[in-house]
């Protein structure tokens, strides 16, 4: 369905994307995960033929992005990271406009507009100006536009940035539903782990323009099979706990942020004692301790030493 | 897609109250204000200057008139020395001669050309404006001005052609004359009598079928050709918003060709400009009685202006896209249009300042269109709009060509 082969994009001096490989089968939901500036949007722009790769090849449905732009564009629907809508037109007017851009007309156009409005749950508000919409409603309409021409491949670039939990779960359900009922192939970009974890079969993790890990969720987490994550919340700043604990053999990494310390330790290692010892010495109280199996967030932490939203 | 884009621009404009205000209300307000303020005060060379042909008809010579005055003074029993002094003064302030002198200096400035004829009944068909001073005129004005005699006002007859320029010149001259008289009076307060202003009754006759241009005519043309340009900057600014919000990218991913996008902007410019001109013209015509004389020619001029706006919208859009900001169109809106309007004569006739500047102004599409509109309002024939058609064609081709060159091909949108 989609093959991104050794693709590199250089803007003047800066390499935004470097030798990226992505392969996606029909009907998959694949996550593209990475912090700000990782190169996610640039990769998507290349797939959707808006930006030409400096090096490498991209094929979608057998068409080359370089040679068969028209075909590729017909095949894919792109939900841009930005709200790409006319703010002073109504939802319906926006949909009609973009529908016509996709060469839809008459009855078919009407039907498609009604259908996508229904999918994103905006039928009741379709006659209102987009600028009067809430952030979540705009995001939903942003998705609806990309669905008008029934794309085989839907590429969503952070479709849930900055919206309320209700709209977010609505969108997540919509994506799932599209995949399940229409067998739509979906690339879902986010820096929210939970979303990717919930939706995607496979995940590509990007950082600094490179794919640093790829695989199914299970495969990725297997990297951390030998580890436990212990999350300790303290009564005050976690301070120098990392320095002290990382000296130990059975602790791979300590990540602190505010009052919280995430400790990656060998499975079943007796690290709690060490933590309690440290808090006594430092005169800090422990407010909670949680031992959890590794998440994608931990995978990212493991790979880069940073959290995704850092 | 082209029509879809047009419909979209119109919808957007209708919902942008502040833009509507600029595009429609502002010109109407300015026509009202400027038109009323400058009503009947169209200054010399107010419009269409440069190729006006005028004539002054003076019956009798200065010497003959001086002789008549001398006879009159003698019959009043004035002593010969006093007669001498008064005659000397009279020679200096002979109104027809002063008037002809002023026309000659206007001629030197290239505002008009003037011929002095000494006989009534000379053929006046060939002139845009003719002034008559009959043989009693000098003596009568002298007796009014120098002897403060109560006499009926002398009559100067003015035959006026196009552009209101003739009335303008007459008004300016007599206002100036009165002002000088009063200044002279203030400078020598020992004189008791307040000098009598020269009351010249001006009879205006229509010369062939051409009509005079009013200040409302002038500013309808001036403001229309100016404000229509803001439609282009409006479209370029929505284009910038469309790039910034990635709407444009969305159009590209739906396989709308780039040239179609530009064409849509151009088409919207043409259409919106036509509507705008129709509104402004209708308003002026209904409220101020501005008459366009020839509907067909007016439509041709409006179409030319609309094409100008369309191609300008394309160019500004392309430049905004190339530079990835809207500084170009914003600068054009804030300074460029004002400059073009100034050069083109939207505010006042720049040939009063410099004939070179005015010539440049007439080459600009807005200036050319304005001259043509004034010519049509003055009842001129189709020939007068050819220079405009040429200027506008060149401008549109240049703009559209530059737009295609400047508009980014694909990279770095
Ligand atoms: N047109 C461009 N010109 C120059 N540099 C660019 C351009 N587009 C992106 N970049 C750079 O490429 C890098 C990757 O940007 P990109 O937008 O792909 O990141 P991202 O993963 O989508 O980040 P985010 O989560 O913030 O959206 C960044 O350093 C960015 O500054
Ligand atoms: Mg991005």
XYZ file of C-alpha atoms and ligand atoms in Angstrom:
755
model
C 0.000 0.000 0.000
C 2.671 2.505 0.981
C 6.405 2.257 0.615
C 8.679 5.017 1.770
C 12.183 4.051 0.825
C 15.303 5.690 2.167
C 13.755 9.101 2.012
C 15.726 12.170 3.004
C 14.623 15.788 3.028
C 17.045 18.629 3.453
C 15.919 22.227 3.790
C 18.923 24.345 2.912
C 21.282 23.317 5.716
C 18.874 21.469 7.982
C 18.112 17.816 7.429
C 14.496 17.458 8.514
C 14.116 13.815 7.548
C 16.980 11.419 7.144
C 16.869 8.031 5.387
C 13.398 7.153 6.546
C 11.781 3.829 5.643
C 8.099 3.187 6.185
C 6.066 0.252 4.848
C 2.361 -0.040 5.361
C -0.085 -2.762 4.351
C -3.665 -2.161 3.314
C -6.021 -1.881 6.271
C -3.371 -1.139 8.878
C -3.443 1.712 11.342
C 0.122 2.785 11.788
C 1.323 5.297 14.322
C 4.026 7.835 13.638
C 5.320 8.964 16.960
C 7.869 11.581 17.802
C 8.550 14.806 19.685
C 8.281 18.306 18.193
C 10.491 18.789 15.192
C 11.094 15.067 14.747
C 10.186 15.311 11.076
C 6.701 13.789 11.157
C 4.962 16.524 9.220
C 7.753 16.705 6.673
C 7.475 12.968 6.091
C 3.738 13.318 5.614
C 4.162 16.230 3.205
C 6.450 14.059 1.104
C 3.986 11.184 1.105
C 1.192 13.512 0.059
C 3.373 14.906 -2.759
C 3.454 18.455 -1.437
C 7.177 18.387 -0.819
C 9.637 16.583 -3.052
C 12.104 14.301 -1.268
C 15.754 15.278 -1.627
C 16.566 11.604 -1.918
C 14.655 8.342 -1.934
C 11.444 7.025 -3.450
C 7.865 6.871 -2.315
C 5.210 4.572 -3.777
C 1.577 4.436 -2.822
C -0.736 1.837 -4.328
C 1.975 1.173 -6.876
C 2.189 4.797 -8.016
C 5.342 6.822 -7.694
C 4.976 10.121 -5.901
C 7.419 11.693 -8.329
C 5.738 10.502 -11.499
C 2.067 9.933 -10.701
C 1.205 12.755 -8.380
C -2.321 12.940 -9.673
C -3.063 9.327 -8.868
C -1.494 9.493 -5.456
C -3.408 12.600 -4.570
C -6.651 10.973 -5.572
C -5.871 8.010 -3.367
C -4.966 9.736 -0.176
C -6.765 12.016 2.213
C -4.658 14.324 4.317
C -5.722 15.787 7.629
C -3.194 18.564 8.080
C -1.787 19.506 11.446
C -3.299 22.964 10.980
C -6.988 23.762 10.724
C -7.048 24.028 6.938
C -10.518 25.520 6.602
C -12.150 28.766 5.541
C -13.004 30.353 8.854
C -15.686 32.637 7.469
C -17.572 29.968 5.608
C -19.918 27.486 7.238
C -18.994 23.833 7.660
C -21.276 22.921 4.817
C -19.836 25.573 2.525
C -16.339 24.382 3.325
C -17.264 20.799 2.535
C -19.004 21.768 -0.694
C -16.003 23.818 -1.749
C -13.469 21.081 -1.140
C -15.850 18.486 -2.547
C -15.920 20.414 -5.802
C -12.147 20.577 -5.689
C -12.319 16.780 -5.692
C -14.590 17.055 -8.723
C -17.677 15.879 -6.875
C -20.929 17.352 -8.140
C -24.678 17.396 -7.696
C -26.330 14.565 -5.837
C -23.119 12.731 -5.142
C -21.586 15.842 -3.613
C -24.637 16.380 -1.423
C -24.557 12.792 -0.303
C -20.874 12.849 0.530
C -21.220 16.090 2.461
C -24.078 14.688 4.474
C -22.168 11.471 5.056
C -18.943 13.033 6.345
C -20.852 15.485 8.511
C -22.531 12.514 10.074
C -19.241 10.694 10.611
C -17.721 13.558 12.548
C -20.975 14.386 14.301
C -21.421 17.919 13.012
C -24.716 17.550 11.164
C -26.540 19.787 13.639
C -24.016 22.585 13.411
C -23.275 22.356 9.687
C -24.827 25.728 8.928
C -22.650 27.689 11.332
C -19.527 29.628 10.489
C -16.355 27.708 11.227
C -14.916 30.606 13.208
C -17.691 30.172 15.744
C -16.737 26.529 16.283
C -14.876 25.179 19.296
C -11.376 23.815 18.779
C -12.666 20.259 18.871
C -15.364 20.917 16.282
C -12.847 22.528 13.952
C -10.595 19.495 14.299
C -13.511 17.239 13.445
C -14.389 19.243 10.369
C -10.719 19.227 9.411
C -10.984 15.452 9.335
C -14.309 15.438 7.523
C -12.858 17.350 4.567
C -10.193 14.690 4.094
C -12.869 11.981 3.935
C -14.984 13.555 1.182
C -13.455 11.608 -1.678
C -13.320 8.292 0.172
C -9.535 7.979 0.252
C -7.910 4.590 0.513
C -5.138 5.985 2.640
C -5.903 8.526 5.337
C -2.965 10.452 6.736
C -3.671 12.287 9.955
C -1.124 14.767 11.261
C -1.770 15.306 14.965
C -5.538 15.433 14.568
C -6.176 15.898 18.266
C -3.830 18.730 19.198
C -5.239 21.041 21.817
C -8.776 19.782 22.179
C -11.061 18.620 24.950
C -11.091 14.947 26.034
C -14.593 14.446 24.689
C -13.740 15.512 21.153
C -10.544 13.527 21.399
C -12.253 10.264 22.189
C -14.829 11.022 19.507
C -12.065 11.397 16.975
C -10.278 8.256 18.124
C -13.500 6.279 17.782
C -14.085 7.756 14.333
C -10.653 6.674 13.196
C -11.214 3.161 14.503
C -14.601 2.982 12.884
C -13.265 4.082 9.496
C -10.579 1.466 9.678
C -12.947 -1.254 10.737
C -15.881 -0.573 8.428
C -14.124 0.790 5.347
C -10.863 -1.050 5.746
C -9.227 2.341 5.397
C -5.470 2.417 5.785
C -4.490 5.061 8.283
C -1.293 6.798 9.291
C -1.800 8.449 12.618
C 0.715 11.014 13.783
C 0.832 12.147 17.330
C 2.970 12.902 20.253
C 0.353 11.510 22.561
C 1.456 7.986 23.439
C -1.911 6.895 24.735
C -3.624 7.598 21.430
C -1.103 5.690 19.412
C -1.109 2.905 21.932
C -4.892 2.685 21.728
C -5.282 2.905 17.958
C -2.308 1.515 16.201
C -1.175 -1.937 15.274
C 2.299 -0.838 14.416
C 4.327 2.160 15.393
C 7.214 4.113 13.897
C 9.106 6.227 16.355
C 10.911 9.249 14.950
C 13.457 11.518 16.536
C 15.722 14.117 14.951
C 14.529 13.172 11.487
C 15.259 9.481 11.846
C 13.187 6.421 12.538
C 14.728 5.201 15.755
C 12.441 2.221 16.239
C 9.631 0.460 14.439
C 7.442 -2.530 15.062
C 4.264 -3.694 16.666
C 3.518 -2.398 20.104
C 4.474 -5.758 21.506
C 7.778 -5.805 19.681
C 8.668 -2.342 20.852
C 7.822 -3.065 24.417
C 9.802 -6.270 24.222
C 12.854 -4.049 24.149
C 11.993 -3.331 27.735
C 10.947 -6.869 28.664
C 13.784 -7.087 31.084
C 12.729 -3.919 32.839
C 10.163 -2.562 35.200
C 9.174 1.050 35.380
C 8.797 2.399 38.862
C 7.127 5.772 39.157
C 7.750 7.518 42.458
C 5.987 10.704 43.438
C 7.741 12.680 46.141
C 6.656 15.465 48.437
C 9.056 17.871 46.784
C 11.357 18.124 43.785
C 13.030 14.836 42.987
C 16.387 16.618 42.905
C 19.518 14.505 42.817
C 17.792 11.153 43.168
C 18.948 10.257 39.661
C 22.609 10.761 40.452
C 22.433 8.546 43.481
C 20.349 5.750 42.036
C 21.993 5.509 38.627
C 25.173 4.393 40.375
C 23.451 1.077 41.055
C 23.965 -1.828 38.687
C 20.329 -2.915 38.605
C 18.993 0.538 37.643
C 19.312 1.430 33.964
C 17.942 4.924 33.987
C 16.275 7.480 36.180
C 14.204 10.233 34.698
C 13.030 13.075 36.889
C 10.493 15.746 36.206
C 9.238 17.943 39.015
C 8.133 15.774 41.923
C 8.163 12.661 39.823
C 10.922 10.155 39.196
C 10.590 7.352 36.685
C 13.045 4.586 37.446
C 13.791 1.915 34.891
C 15.203 -1.086 36.698
C 16.009 -4.703 36.007
C 12.985 -6.889 36.536
C 12.436 -7.768 40.198
C 15.508 -5.862 41.356
C 15.221 -4.624 44.946
C 15.216 -0.955 44.048
C 12.428 0.195 46.342
C 14.702 -0.175 49.320
C 17.254 2.065 47.672
C 14.572 4.645 46.936
C 13.342 4.607 50.508
C 16.915 4.919 51.736
C 17.433 7.969 49.503
C 14.269 9.668 50.718
C 15.325 9.178 54.324
C 18.731 10.691 53.641
C 17.218 13.552 51.694
C 14.386 14.093 54.148
C 11.690 13.693 51.535
C 8.361 11.901 51.873
C 7.115 9.431 49.325
C 3.558 10.183 48.238
C 3.021 7.271 45.887
C 4.820 4.446 44.221
C 3.659 2.640 41.121
C 5.286 -0.259 39.384
C 4.016 -0.606 35.827
C 4.824 -2.595 32.738
C 6.536 -0.499 30.115
C 4.529 1.819 27.843
C 5.513 3.317 24.521
C 6.468 6.380 26.487
C 9.024 4.242 28.325
C 10.235 2.887 25.011
C 10.861 6.398 23.820
C 12.530 7.255 27.094
C 14.672 4.187 26.753
C 15.701 5.124 23.223
C 16.347 8.799 23.656
C 16.632 9.535 27.347
C 13.876 12.103 26.937
C 10.117 12.090 27.198
C 8.054 12.746 24.120
C 6.714 16.108 25.189
C 9.979 17.440 26.485
C -13.466 24.840 -9.918
C -13.003 28.324 -11.327
C -16.601 29.261 -10.563
C -16.437 27.568 -7.199
C -13.502 29.777 -6.322
C -15.330 32.881 -7.497
C -18.371 32.007 -5.442
C -16.176 31.406 -2.433
C -14.429 34.792 -2.709
C -17.743 36.579 -2.976
C -19.144 34.794 0.060
C -16.036 35.626 2.023
C -16.145 39.263 1.042
C -19.796 39.594 1.947
C -18.964 38.346 5.428
C -16.001 40.674 5.920
C -17.700 43.807 7.101
C -14.545 45.862 7.367
C -13.520 44.966 3.829
C -16.927 45.835 2.473
C -16.577 49.153 4.222
C -13.291 49.867 2.489
C -14.394 48.695 -0.892
C -17.830 50.266 -1.097
C -18.567 52.714 1.659
C -15.262 54.589 1.666
C -15.332 55.620 -1.982
C -18.954 56.688 -1.664
C -18.199 58.757 1.412
C -15.189 60.349 -0.230
C -17.112 61.159 -3.395
C -19.720 62.834 -1.217
C -17.223 64.801 0.859
C -14.783 65.818 -1.857
C -17.514 66.360 -4.401
C -19.460 68.694 -2.099
C -16.444 70.493 -0.706
C -15.017 71.275 -4.084
C -18.280 71.895 -5.834
C -17.915 74.763 -8.290
C -14.313 75.184 -7.280
C -12.751 73.017 -9.846
C -9.438 74.748 -10.217
C -7.842 75.670 -13.499
C -6.672 72.626 -15.281
C -8.894 70.474 -13.148
C -8.927 67.730 -15.657
C -8.177 66.734 -19.146
C -5.722 69.562 -19.321
C -3.052 69.928 -21.902
C -4.982 69.818 -25.104
C -7.689 72.366 -24.361
C -8.028 74.972 -27.022
C -9.396 78.295 -25.929
C -9.918 81.722 -27.349
C -10.437 85.203 -25.974
C -12.460 87.562 -28.091
C -11.731 91.230 -27.339
C -13.678 93.862 -29.159
C -11.855 97.112 -29.608
C -8.272 97.840 -28.621
C -6.850 99.019 -25.323
C -6.001 102.413 -26.833
C -9.526 102.941 -28.080
C -10.891 102.109 -24.657
C -8.414 104.463 -22.962
C -9.557 107.206 -25.302
C -13.158 106.557 -24.358
C -12.242 106.685 -20.683
C -10.422 109.969 -21.205
C -13.485 111.453 -22.888
C -15.592 110.325 -19.975
C -13.175 111.846 -17.442
C -13.073 115.114 -19.374
C -16.833 115.278 -19.493
C -16.832 114.793 -15.697
C -14.536 117.837 -15.508
C -11.507 116.131 -14.049
C -8.287 118.184 -14.142
C -5.815 117.020 -16.845
C -3.077 115.930 -14.330
C -5.538 113.726 -12.498
C -6.771 112.370 -15.822
C -3.202 111.495 -16.738
C -2.613 109.580 -13.506
C -5.859 107.708 -13.710
C -5.312 106.708 -17.310
C -1.928 105.330 -16.387
C -3.497 103.285 -13.650
C -6.262 102.139 -15.949
C -3.751 100.864 -18.441
C -2.340 98.608 -15.740
C -5.655 97.132 -14.701
C -7.435 96.383 -17.898
C -9.349 93.222 -17.144
C -9.451 91.645 -20.621
C -5.709 92.154 -21.047
C -4.993 90.731 -17.612
C -7.213 87.792 -18.378
C -5.455 87.117 -21.660
C -2.138 87.390 -19.863
C -3.207 84.773 -17.350
C -4.304 82.472 -20.144
C -0.968 82.993 -21.831
C 0.839 81.920 -18.677
C -1.425 78.854 -18.443
C -0.460 78.173 -22.022
C 3.201 78.410 -21.092
C 2.557 75.783 -18.416
C 1.020 73.541 -21.013
C -2.427 73.610 -19.425
C -4.131 74.885 -22.551
C -3.587 76.809 -25.710
C -5.105 80.220 -26.244
C -5.723 82.539 -29.140
C -6.700 86.161 -28.855
C -9.254 87.260 -31.436
C -10.291 90.861 -31.957
C -13.626 90.380 -33.537
C -16.844 88.861 -32.391
C -18.406 86.516 -34.851
C -15.167 84.733 -35.439
C -15.819 81.053 -35.664
C -15.768 79.618 -32.162
C -16.712 76.071 -33.107
C -13.121 74.945 -33.018
C -12.521 75.829 -29.358
C -13.164 74.067 -26.084
C -13.800 77.372 -24.373
C -14.265 80.967 -25.522
C -14.492 84.197 -23.522
C -16.028 87.361 -24.973
C -15.265 90.861 -23.774
C -17.306 93.430 -25.656
C -16.060 96.918 -26.531
C -17.578 98.576 -23.487
C -16.145 96.046 -21.048
C -12.843 97.790 -20.264
C -14.362 101.196 -19.706
C -17.119 99.828 -17.535
C -14.788 97.896 -15.287
C -12.464 100.907 -14.977
C -15.292 103.128 -13.930
C -16.360 100.547 -11.366
C -12.949 99.908 -9.983
C -11.211 103.258 -10.244
C -14.047 105.727 -9.919
C -16.339 103.634 -7.711
C -19.188 104.462 -9.995
C -22.342 102.539 -9.455
C -22.806 100.861 -12.761
C -24.482 97.671 -13.797
C -21.964 94.801 -13.708
C -20.160 94.272 -16.942
C -20.928 91.021 -18.585
C -18.334 88.550 -19.666
C -19.663 85.759 -21.677
C -18.138 82.436 -21.343
C -18.746 79.561 -23.646
C -17.742 76.433 -21.916
C -16.618 73.177 -23.326
C -15.588 70.111 -21.513
C -14.228 69.369 -18.065
C -15.453 72.402 -16.177
C -12.081 73.872 -16.761
C -13.518 77.004 -18.300
C -15.612 77.894 -15.256
C -12.673 76.991 -13.108
C -10.429 79.454 -14.864
C -13.018 82.208 -14.800
C -13.687 81.744 -11.085
C -10.054 81.595 -10.206
C -9.279 84.733 -12.151
C -11.988 86.915 -10.691
C -11.419 85.665 -7.174
C -7.780 86.536 -7.528
C -8.621 89.944 -8.919
C -10.882 90.780 -5.979
C -8.333 89.538 -3.547
C -5.680 91.790 -5.052
C -7.984 94.770 -4.939
C -8.711 94.207 -1.280
C -5.073 93.687 -0.460
C -4.225 96.927 -2.202
C -6.917 98.622 -0.190
C -5.600 97.277 3.099
C -2.114 98.422 2.176
C -3.313 101.977 1.680
C -5.859 102.546 4.387
C -5.954 106.275 3.808
C -8.344 105.605 0.986
C -11.800 105.779 2.283
C -13.925 103.950 -0.100
C -13.850 100.187 0.017
C -12.958 99.100 -3.456
C -15.753 97.568 -5.301
C -15.146 93.923 -6.112
C -15.379 93.304 -9.784
C -18.693 91.674 -10.173
C -18.548 89.913 -13.411
C -21.594 88.075 -14.327
C -20.657 85.040 -16.203
C -23.078 83.634 -18.598
C -22.368 80.056 -19.393
C -23.241 78.764 -22.765
C -23.014 75.207 -23.848
C -20.515 74.576 -26.588
C -21.704 71.888 -29.003
C -22.899 68.736 -27.260
C -20.114 68.371 -24.737
C -20.937 68.958 -21.126
C -19.047 70.350 -18.216
C -17.486 68.070 -15.612
C -18.687 68.635 -12.066
C -16.702 67.937 -8.953
C -18.935 64.905 -8.382
C -18.058 63.609 -11.824
C -14.407 64.153 -11.123
C -14.351 62.369 -7.782
C -16.622 59.571 -8.906
C -14.004 58.749 -11.508
C -11.111 59.424 -9.129
C -12.376 57.359 -6.212
C -13.690 54.518 -8.373
C -10.349 53.939 -10.089
C -8.602 54.145 -6.730
C -10.779 51.981 -4.508
C -11.222 49.292 -7.076
C -7.539 48.510 -6.499
C -8.256 47.523 -2.893
C -10.165 44.542 -4.234
C -6.865 43.192 -5.509
C -5.179 43.598 -2.137
C -8.145 41.991 -0.409
C -7.834 38.928 -2.623
C -4.084 38.743 -2.144
C -4.528 38.898 1.590
C -7.080 36.075 1.628
C -4.615 34.170 -0.545
C -1.985 34.621 2.103
C -4.381 33.372 4.768
C -5.111 30.373 2.576
C -1.431 29.515 2.367
C -0.854 30.032 6.064
C -3.834 27.907 7.068
C -2.832 25.182 4.596
C -6.097 25.511 2.701
C -3.981 25.948 -0.406
C -2.150 22.696 0.309
C -5.474 21.033 0.659
C -6.424 22.284 -2.797
C -3.194 20.923 -4.192
C -3.763 17.511 -2.645
C -7.178 17.476 -4.269
C -5.429 17.909 -7.622
C -6.487 21.483 -8.262
C -3.729 22.809 -10.500
C -1.777 25.792 -9.254
C -2.598 27.929 -12.273
C -6.260 27.316 -11.539
C -5.796 28.828 -8.133
C -4.198 31.942 -9.621
C -6.845 32.101 -12.320
C -9.498 31.897 -9.632
C -7.982 34.890 -7.886
C -7.832 36.792 -11.159
C -11.392 35.927 -12.070
C -12.615 36.926 -8.631
C -10.780 40.231 -9.024
C -12.501 40.944 -12.319
C -15.916 40.040 -11.020
C -15.687 41.840 -7.699
C -14.285 44.953 -9.370
C -17.177 45.027 -11.830
C -19.693 44.761 -9.017
C -17.864 47.411 -7.041
C -17.778 49.820 -9.985
C -21.435 49.176 -10.718
C -22.323 50.072 -7.127
C -20.188 53.214 -7.045
C -21.367 54.432 -10.439
C -25.008 53.743 -9.682
C -24.740 55.593 -6.417
C -23.115 58.643 -7.966
C -25.564 58.633 -10.791
C -28.624 58.359 -8.557
C -27.540 60.668 -5.764
C -25.341 63.234 -7.464
C -26.719 63.033 -10.957
C -23.389 62.024 -12.378
C -24.014 61.189 -15.977
C -21.865 58.762 -17.882
C -23.231 59.906 -21.257
C -22.271 56.749 -23.071
C -23.139 53.468 -21.345
C -21.205 51.292 -23.760
C -17.963 53.207 -23.364
C -18.390 53.330 -19.602
C -18.784 49.556 -19.608
C -15.613 49.166 -21.666
C -13.692 51.318 -19.203
C -15.117 49.371 -16.261
C -14.115 46.120 -17.933
C -10.607 47.455 -18.462
C -10.369 48.444 -14.826
C -11.714 45.067 -13.746
C -9.061 43.294 -15.789
C -6.468 45.507 -14.161
C -7.718 44.470 -10.735
C -7.785 40.797 -11.721
C -4.226 40.747 -12.980
C -3.046 42.790 -10.027
C -4.723 40.319 -7.664
C -2.833 37.522 -9.393
C 0.485 39.316 -9.140
C 0.077 40.259 -5.484
C -1.026 36.722 -4.653
C 2.003 35.303 -6.411
C 4.367 37.686 -4.642
C 2.814 36.898 -1.263
C 3.314 33.201 -1.955
C 6.863 33.672 -3.102
C 7.832 35.763 -0.078
C 5.730 33.641 2.280
C 4.248 36.671 3.961
C 1.722 39.355 3.132
C 4.028 42.334 3.353
C 3.913 42.934 -0.379
C 0.145 43.237 -0.597
C -0.053 45.095 2.708
C 2.506 47.623 1.504
C 0.657 48.007 -1.754
C -2.583 48.582 0.131
C -1.087 51.125 2.500
C 1.252 53.070 0.231
C 1.102 51.781 -3.337
C -2.530 52.524 -4.019
C -2.322 56.000 -2.533
C 0.684 56.701 -4.711
C -0.995 55.406 -7.852
C -4.130 57.365 -7.025
C -2.090 60.513 -6.500
C -0.206 60.130 -9.768
C -3.341 59.197 -11.635
C -5.087 62.338 -10.416
C -7.678 60.777 -8.118
C -7.271 63.553 -5.539
C -6.554 66.548 -7.763
C -5.114 67.178 -11.144
C -1.383 66.678 -10.833
C -0.649 68.582 -14.023
C -0.949 71.620 -11.760
C 2.206 70.341 -10.108
C 4.139 68.983 -12.973
C 3.245 68.032 -16.475
C 5.782 65.180 -16.375
C 4.162 63.650 -13.317
C 0.767 63.995 -14.949
C 2.057 62.282 -18.066
C 3.320 59.380 -15.962
C -0.048 59.288 -14.223
C -1.838 58.989 -17.546
C 0.265 55.945 -18.384
C -0.856 54.147 -15.241
C -3.953 52.029 -15.677
C -5.870 53.922 -13.008
C -4.865 57.308 -14.399
C -5.679 56.239 -17.928
C -9.042 54.872 -16.856
C -9.801 58.046 -14.956
C -9.028 60.265 -17.942
C -11.191 58.072 -20.107
C -14.051 58.184 -17.647
C -13.857 61.974 -17.481
C -13.727 62.159 -21.240
C -16.793 59.969 -21.546
C -18.590 61.998 -18.869
C -17.689 65.100 -20.870
C -19.312 63.566 -23.891
C -16.209 62.687 -25.844
C -16.277 59.975 -28.457
C -14.786 56.514 -28.469
C -11.407 57.748 -29.708
C -10.477 59.004 -26.255
C -10.344 55.569 -24.691
C -7.759 54.054 -27.007
C -4.773 55.233 -24.943
C -6.417 53.677 -21.905
C -6.975 50.374 -23.661
C -3.325 50.306 -24.610
C -2.083 51.208 -21.157
C -4.350 48.649 -19.500
C -3.490 45.863 -21.931
C 0.211 46.370 -21.326
C -0.284 46.528 -17.571
C -2.440 43.378 -17.454
C -0.039 41.370 -19.578
C 2.916 42.455 -17.475
C 1.141 41.633 -14.221
C -0.168 38.276 -15.332
C 3.178 37.311 -16.802
C 5.039 38.372 -13.685
C 2.519 36.493 -11.538
C 3.161 33.264 -13.414
C 6.908 33.775 -13.127
C 6.882 34.626 -9.449
C 4.339 32.055 -8.253
C 6.315 29.201 -6.651
C 6.249 25.990 -8.684
C 6.082 23.385 -5.961
C 8.777 23.502 -3.347
C 8.523 25.285 -0.055
C 4.891 26.282 -0.042
N 9.796 24.469 4.966
C 10.771 24.260 5.863
N 11.934 24.953 5.757
C 12.934 24.755 6.648
N 12.872 23.899 7.662
C 11.748 23.177 7.819
C 10.635 23.326 6.931
N 9.657 22.490 7.336
C 10.135 21.861 8.426
N 11.389 22.252 8.711
C 12.223 21.774 9.811
O 12.255 20.374 9.755
C 12.206 19.830 11.051
C 11.063 18.844 11.144
O 9.842 19.553 11.121
P 8.441 18.823 11.120
O 7.407 19.857 10.986
O 8.451 17.747 10.113
O 8.383 18.216 12.571
P 7.173 17.491 13.312
O 7.674 16.178 13.734
O 5.966 17.505 12.496
O 7.005 18.403 14.607
P 5.662 18.851 15.374
O 5.327 17.791 16.338
O 6.094 20.092 16.071
O 4.630 19.084 14.353
C 12.085 20.982 12.018
O 13.365 21.249 12.538
C 11.623 22.121 11.147
O 12.134 23.327 11.631
Mg 4.159 18.313 12.661
